[in-house]
Short mmCIF file of C-alpha atoms and ligand atoms in Angstrom, two decimals:
data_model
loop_
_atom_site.label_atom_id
_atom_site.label_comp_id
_atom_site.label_asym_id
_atom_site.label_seq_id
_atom_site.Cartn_x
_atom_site.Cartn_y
_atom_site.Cartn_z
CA UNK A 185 22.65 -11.00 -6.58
CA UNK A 186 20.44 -9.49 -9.21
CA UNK A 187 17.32 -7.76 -9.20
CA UNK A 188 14.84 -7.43 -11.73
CA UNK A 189 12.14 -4.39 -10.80
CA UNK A 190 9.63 -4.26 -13.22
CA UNK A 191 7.09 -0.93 -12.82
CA UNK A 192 5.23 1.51 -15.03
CA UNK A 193 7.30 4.54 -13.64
CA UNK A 194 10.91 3.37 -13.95
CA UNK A 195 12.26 7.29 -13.81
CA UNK A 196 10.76 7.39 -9.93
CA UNK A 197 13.00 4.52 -9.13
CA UNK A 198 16.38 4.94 -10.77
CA UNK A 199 18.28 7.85 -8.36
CA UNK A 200 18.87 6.04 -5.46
CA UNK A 201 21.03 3.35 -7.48
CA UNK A 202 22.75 6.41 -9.27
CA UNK A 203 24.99 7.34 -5.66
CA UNK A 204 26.44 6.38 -3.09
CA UNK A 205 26.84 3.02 -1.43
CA UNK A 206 24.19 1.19 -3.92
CA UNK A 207 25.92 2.78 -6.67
CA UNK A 208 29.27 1.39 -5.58
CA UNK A 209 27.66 -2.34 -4.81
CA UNK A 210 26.79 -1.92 -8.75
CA UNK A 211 29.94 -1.05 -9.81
CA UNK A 212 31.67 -3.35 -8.02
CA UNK A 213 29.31 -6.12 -9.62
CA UNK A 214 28.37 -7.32 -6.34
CA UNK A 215 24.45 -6.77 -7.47
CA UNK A 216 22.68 -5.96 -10.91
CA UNK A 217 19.86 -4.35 -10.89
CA UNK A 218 17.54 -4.35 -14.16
CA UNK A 219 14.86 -1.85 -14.55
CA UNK A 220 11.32 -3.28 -16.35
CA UNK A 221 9.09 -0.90 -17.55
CA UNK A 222 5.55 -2.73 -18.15
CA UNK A 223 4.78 -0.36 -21.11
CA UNK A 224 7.47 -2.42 -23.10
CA UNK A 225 5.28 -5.48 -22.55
CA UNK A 226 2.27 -4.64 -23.88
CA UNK A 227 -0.12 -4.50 -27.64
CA UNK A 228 -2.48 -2.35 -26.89
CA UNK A 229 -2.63 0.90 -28.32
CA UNK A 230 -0.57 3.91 -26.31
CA UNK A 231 0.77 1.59 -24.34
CA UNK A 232 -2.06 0.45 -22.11
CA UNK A 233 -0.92 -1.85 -18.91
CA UNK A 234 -4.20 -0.65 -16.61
CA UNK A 235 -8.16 -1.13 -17.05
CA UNK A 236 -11.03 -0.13 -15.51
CA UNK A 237 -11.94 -2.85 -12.27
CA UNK A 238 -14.76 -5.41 -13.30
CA UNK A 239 -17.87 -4.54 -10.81
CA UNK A 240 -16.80 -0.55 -10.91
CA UNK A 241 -15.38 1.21 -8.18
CA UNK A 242 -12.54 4.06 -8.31
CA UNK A 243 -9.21 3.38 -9.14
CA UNK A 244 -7.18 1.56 -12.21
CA UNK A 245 -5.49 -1.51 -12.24
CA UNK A 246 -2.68 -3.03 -13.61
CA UNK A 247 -3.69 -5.88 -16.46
CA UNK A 248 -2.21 -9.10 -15.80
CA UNK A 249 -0.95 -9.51 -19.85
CA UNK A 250 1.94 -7.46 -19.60
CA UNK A 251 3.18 -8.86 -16.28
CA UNK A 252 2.86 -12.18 -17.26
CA UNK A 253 4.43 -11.39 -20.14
CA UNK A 254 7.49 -9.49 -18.44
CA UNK A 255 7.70 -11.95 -15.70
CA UNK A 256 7.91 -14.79 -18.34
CA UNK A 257 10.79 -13.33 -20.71
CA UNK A 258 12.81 -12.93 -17.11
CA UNK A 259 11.92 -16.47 -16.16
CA UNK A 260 13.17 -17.64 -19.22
CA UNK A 261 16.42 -16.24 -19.19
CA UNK A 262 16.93 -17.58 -15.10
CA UNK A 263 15.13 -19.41 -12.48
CA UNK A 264 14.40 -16.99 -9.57
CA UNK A 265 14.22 -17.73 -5.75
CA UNK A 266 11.23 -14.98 -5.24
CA UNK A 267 8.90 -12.69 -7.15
CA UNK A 268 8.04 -10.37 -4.59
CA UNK A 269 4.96 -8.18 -4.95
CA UNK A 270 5.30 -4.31 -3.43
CA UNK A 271 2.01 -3.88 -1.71
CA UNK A 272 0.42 -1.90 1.35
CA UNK A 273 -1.08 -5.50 2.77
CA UNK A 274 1.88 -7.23 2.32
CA UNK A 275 4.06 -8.53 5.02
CA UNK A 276 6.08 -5.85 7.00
CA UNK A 277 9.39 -5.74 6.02
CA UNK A 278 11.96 -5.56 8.63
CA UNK A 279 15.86 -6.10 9.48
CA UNK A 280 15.17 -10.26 9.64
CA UNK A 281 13.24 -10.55 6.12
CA UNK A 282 16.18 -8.57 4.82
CA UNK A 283 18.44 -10.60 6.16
CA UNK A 284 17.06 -13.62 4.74
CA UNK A 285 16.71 -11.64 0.82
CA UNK A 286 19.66 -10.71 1.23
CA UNK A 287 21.12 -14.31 0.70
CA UNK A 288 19.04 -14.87 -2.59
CA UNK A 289 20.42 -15.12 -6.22
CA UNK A 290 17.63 -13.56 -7.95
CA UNK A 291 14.42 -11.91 -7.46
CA UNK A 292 12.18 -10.08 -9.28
CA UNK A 293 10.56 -7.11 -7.55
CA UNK A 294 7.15 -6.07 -8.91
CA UNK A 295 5.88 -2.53 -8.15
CA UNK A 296 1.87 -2.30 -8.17
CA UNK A 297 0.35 0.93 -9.03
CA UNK A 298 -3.44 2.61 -9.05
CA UNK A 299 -5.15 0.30 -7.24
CA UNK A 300 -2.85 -2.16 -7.76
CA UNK A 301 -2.46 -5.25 -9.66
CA UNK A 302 -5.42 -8.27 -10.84
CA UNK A 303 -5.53 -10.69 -8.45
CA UNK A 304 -4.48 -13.32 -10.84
CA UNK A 305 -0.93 -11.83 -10.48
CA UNK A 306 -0.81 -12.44 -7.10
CA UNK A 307 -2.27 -15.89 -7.28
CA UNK A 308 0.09 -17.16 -10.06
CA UNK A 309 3.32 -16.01 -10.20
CA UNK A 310 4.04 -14.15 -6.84
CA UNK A 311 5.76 -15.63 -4.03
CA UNK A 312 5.85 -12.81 -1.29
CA UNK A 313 4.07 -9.83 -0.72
CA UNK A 314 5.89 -7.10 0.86
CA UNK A 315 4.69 -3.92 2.81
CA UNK A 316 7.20 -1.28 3.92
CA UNK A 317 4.73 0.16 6.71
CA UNK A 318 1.56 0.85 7.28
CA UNK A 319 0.85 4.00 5.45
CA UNK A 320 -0.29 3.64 1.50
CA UNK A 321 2.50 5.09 -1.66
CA UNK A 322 0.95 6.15 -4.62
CA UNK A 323 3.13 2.86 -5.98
CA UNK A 324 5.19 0.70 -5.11
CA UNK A 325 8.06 2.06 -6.85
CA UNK A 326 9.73 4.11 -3.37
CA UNK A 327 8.82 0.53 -1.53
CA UNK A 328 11.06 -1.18 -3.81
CA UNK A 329 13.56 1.29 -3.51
CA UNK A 330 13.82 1.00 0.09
CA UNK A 331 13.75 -2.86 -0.18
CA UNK A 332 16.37 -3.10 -2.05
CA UNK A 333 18.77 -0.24 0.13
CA UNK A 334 18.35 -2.63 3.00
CA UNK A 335 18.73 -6.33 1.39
CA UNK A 336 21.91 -4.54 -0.87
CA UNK A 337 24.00 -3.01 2.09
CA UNK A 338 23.87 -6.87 3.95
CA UNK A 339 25.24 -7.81 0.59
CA UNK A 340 28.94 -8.96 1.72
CA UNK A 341 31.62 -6.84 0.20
CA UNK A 342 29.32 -3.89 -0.15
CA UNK A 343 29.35 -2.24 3.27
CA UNK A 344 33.66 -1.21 3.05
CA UNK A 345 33.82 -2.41 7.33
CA UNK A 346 31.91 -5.97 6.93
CA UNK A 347 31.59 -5.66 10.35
CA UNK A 348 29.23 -2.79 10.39
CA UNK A 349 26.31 -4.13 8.78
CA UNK A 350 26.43 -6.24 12.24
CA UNK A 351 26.25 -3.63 14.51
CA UNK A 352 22.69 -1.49 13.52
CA UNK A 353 20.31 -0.87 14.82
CA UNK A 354 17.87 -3.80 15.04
CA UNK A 355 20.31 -6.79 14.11
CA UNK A 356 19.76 -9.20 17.60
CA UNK A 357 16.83 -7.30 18.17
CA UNK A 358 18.61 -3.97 19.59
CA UNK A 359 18.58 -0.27 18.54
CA UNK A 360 22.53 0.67 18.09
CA UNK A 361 24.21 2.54 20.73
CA UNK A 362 24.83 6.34 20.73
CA UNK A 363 27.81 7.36 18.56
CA UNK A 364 30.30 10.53 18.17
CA UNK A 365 32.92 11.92 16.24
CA UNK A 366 35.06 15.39 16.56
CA UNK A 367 35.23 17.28 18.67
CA UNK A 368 35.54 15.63 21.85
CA UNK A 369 33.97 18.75 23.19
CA UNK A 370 31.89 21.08 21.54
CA UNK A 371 30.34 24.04 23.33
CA UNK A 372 30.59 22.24 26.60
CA UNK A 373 28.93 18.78 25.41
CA UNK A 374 31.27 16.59 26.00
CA UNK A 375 31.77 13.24 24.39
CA UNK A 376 31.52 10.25 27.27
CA UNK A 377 34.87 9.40 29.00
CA UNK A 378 34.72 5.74 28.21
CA UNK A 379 34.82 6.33 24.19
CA UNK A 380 38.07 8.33 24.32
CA UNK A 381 39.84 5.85 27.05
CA UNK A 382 41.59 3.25 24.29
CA UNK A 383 39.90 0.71 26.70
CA UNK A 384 37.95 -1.58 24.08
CA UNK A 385 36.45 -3.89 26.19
CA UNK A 386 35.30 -1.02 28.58
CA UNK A 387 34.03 0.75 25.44
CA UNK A 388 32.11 -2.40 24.18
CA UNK A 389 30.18 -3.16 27.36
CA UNK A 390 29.64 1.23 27.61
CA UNK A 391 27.90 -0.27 23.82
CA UNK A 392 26.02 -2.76 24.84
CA UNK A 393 24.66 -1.52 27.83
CA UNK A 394 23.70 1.90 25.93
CA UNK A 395 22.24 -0.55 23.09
CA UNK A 396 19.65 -1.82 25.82
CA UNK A 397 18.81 1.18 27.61
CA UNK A 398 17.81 2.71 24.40
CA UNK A 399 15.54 -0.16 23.30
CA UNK A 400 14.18 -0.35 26.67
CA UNK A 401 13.18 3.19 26.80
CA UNK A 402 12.63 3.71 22.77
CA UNK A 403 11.05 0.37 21.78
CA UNK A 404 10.94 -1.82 24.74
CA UNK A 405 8.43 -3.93 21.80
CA UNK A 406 11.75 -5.36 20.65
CA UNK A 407 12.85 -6.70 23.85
CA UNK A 408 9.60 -8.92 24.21
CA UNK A 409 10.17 -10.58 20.77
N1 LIG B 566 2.45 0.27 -2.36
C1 LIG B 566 1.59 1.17 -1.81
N2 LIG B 566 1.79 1.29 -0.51
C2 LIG B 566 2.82 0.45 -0.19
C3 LIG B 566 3.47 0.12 1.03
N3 LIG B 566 3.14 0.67 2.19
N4 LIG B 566 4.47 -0.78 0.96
C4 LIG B 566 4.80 -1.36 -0.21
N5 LIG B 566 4.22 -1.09 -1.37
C5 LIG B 566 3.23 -0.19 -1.38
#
């Protein structure tokens, strides 16, 4: 897969694909991920990508010039399957839409800033609009961040068990059961019988049935859907 993010603040996005298990999909080659920064796109003297909005108000917005003219070098050099839009009124993502990104080629990611980008953008050359909740960022750069954290790790060959990705919480729909580790006992808390008997199939109904008492009594919302 590869990832194009194009943004005005490229430094606020780069850490979390400098460790750990996004750092390792990258090394590994599984994913690319190419950092835009709008700035490079534009003529304008010091580097202008926002204006003023047309019938005032507060607020900046990103010029649709530069994006076009980012978006267009990218499209030239690939055909992509989605240019997704970071964006407070966007859809909500959640486990299924990353499930489904998560089986693309290429995307390109598009952080908004200030008050976001001309509407022109989002009429001609974006094909989903995301949200990450409802709360508003000061961009969309942490959005895209945590986007691309959840479509990466369902990435085969990125998570080292495959089989883990398959057990979170909220694949089918479930929160994931309670888990332990050493000591079996610490300070009197002990750790349930059933995970220290060597009886699998005991231990995977013990999961399942702990998987739906949680969501009943945590987000009994899920259950319904
Ligand atoms: N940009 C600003 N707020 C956002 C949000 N909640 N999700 C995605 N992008 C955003």
């Amino acid at each position: 897969m590869r990832i194009d993010i194009i943004t005005v603040v490229p430094d606020i996005l780069k850490s979390p694909f400098e460790a750990s298990i996004l750092k390792r999909a990258i090394d590994k080659g599984v994913v690319e991920v190419h950092f835009h920064n709008l700035r490079d796109y534009t003529d304008l003297s010091y580097n202008q990508v926002d204006d003023y909005q047309f019938g005032g108000g507060a607020g900046m917005v990103l010029m649709i010039e530069p994006i076009d003219k980012c978006i267009s070098a990218l499209k030239e050099e690939r055909d992509y399957d989605e240019v997704i839009y970071m964006t407070p009124d966007g859809k909500t993502l959640d486990q299924k839409m990353a499930n489904g990104l998560s089986l693309l080629k290429n995307i390109i990611v598009l952080c908004g800033h200030y008050k976001g980008v001309d509407q022109r953008v989002r009429d001609l050359f974006v094909t989903k609009e995301v949200s990450i909740g409802d709360y508003v960022l000061s961009g969309g750069e942490l959005g895209a961040a945590v986007l691309c954290d959840t479509v990466i790790r369902l990435i085969p060959g990125v998570l080292n068990n495959e089989t883990s990705a398959l057990t979170d919480t909220f694949q089918d729909n479930l929160l994931a059961p309670p888990v332990y580790t050493r000591p079996a006992e610490y300070k009197g808390h002990k750790v349930p019988d059933v995970l220290l008997s060597g009886n699998f199939p005991a231990i995977e109904s013990w999961r399942e049935d702990q998987a739906y008492k949680r969501t009943e009594e945590l987000r009994p919302d899920l259950l319904k859907e």
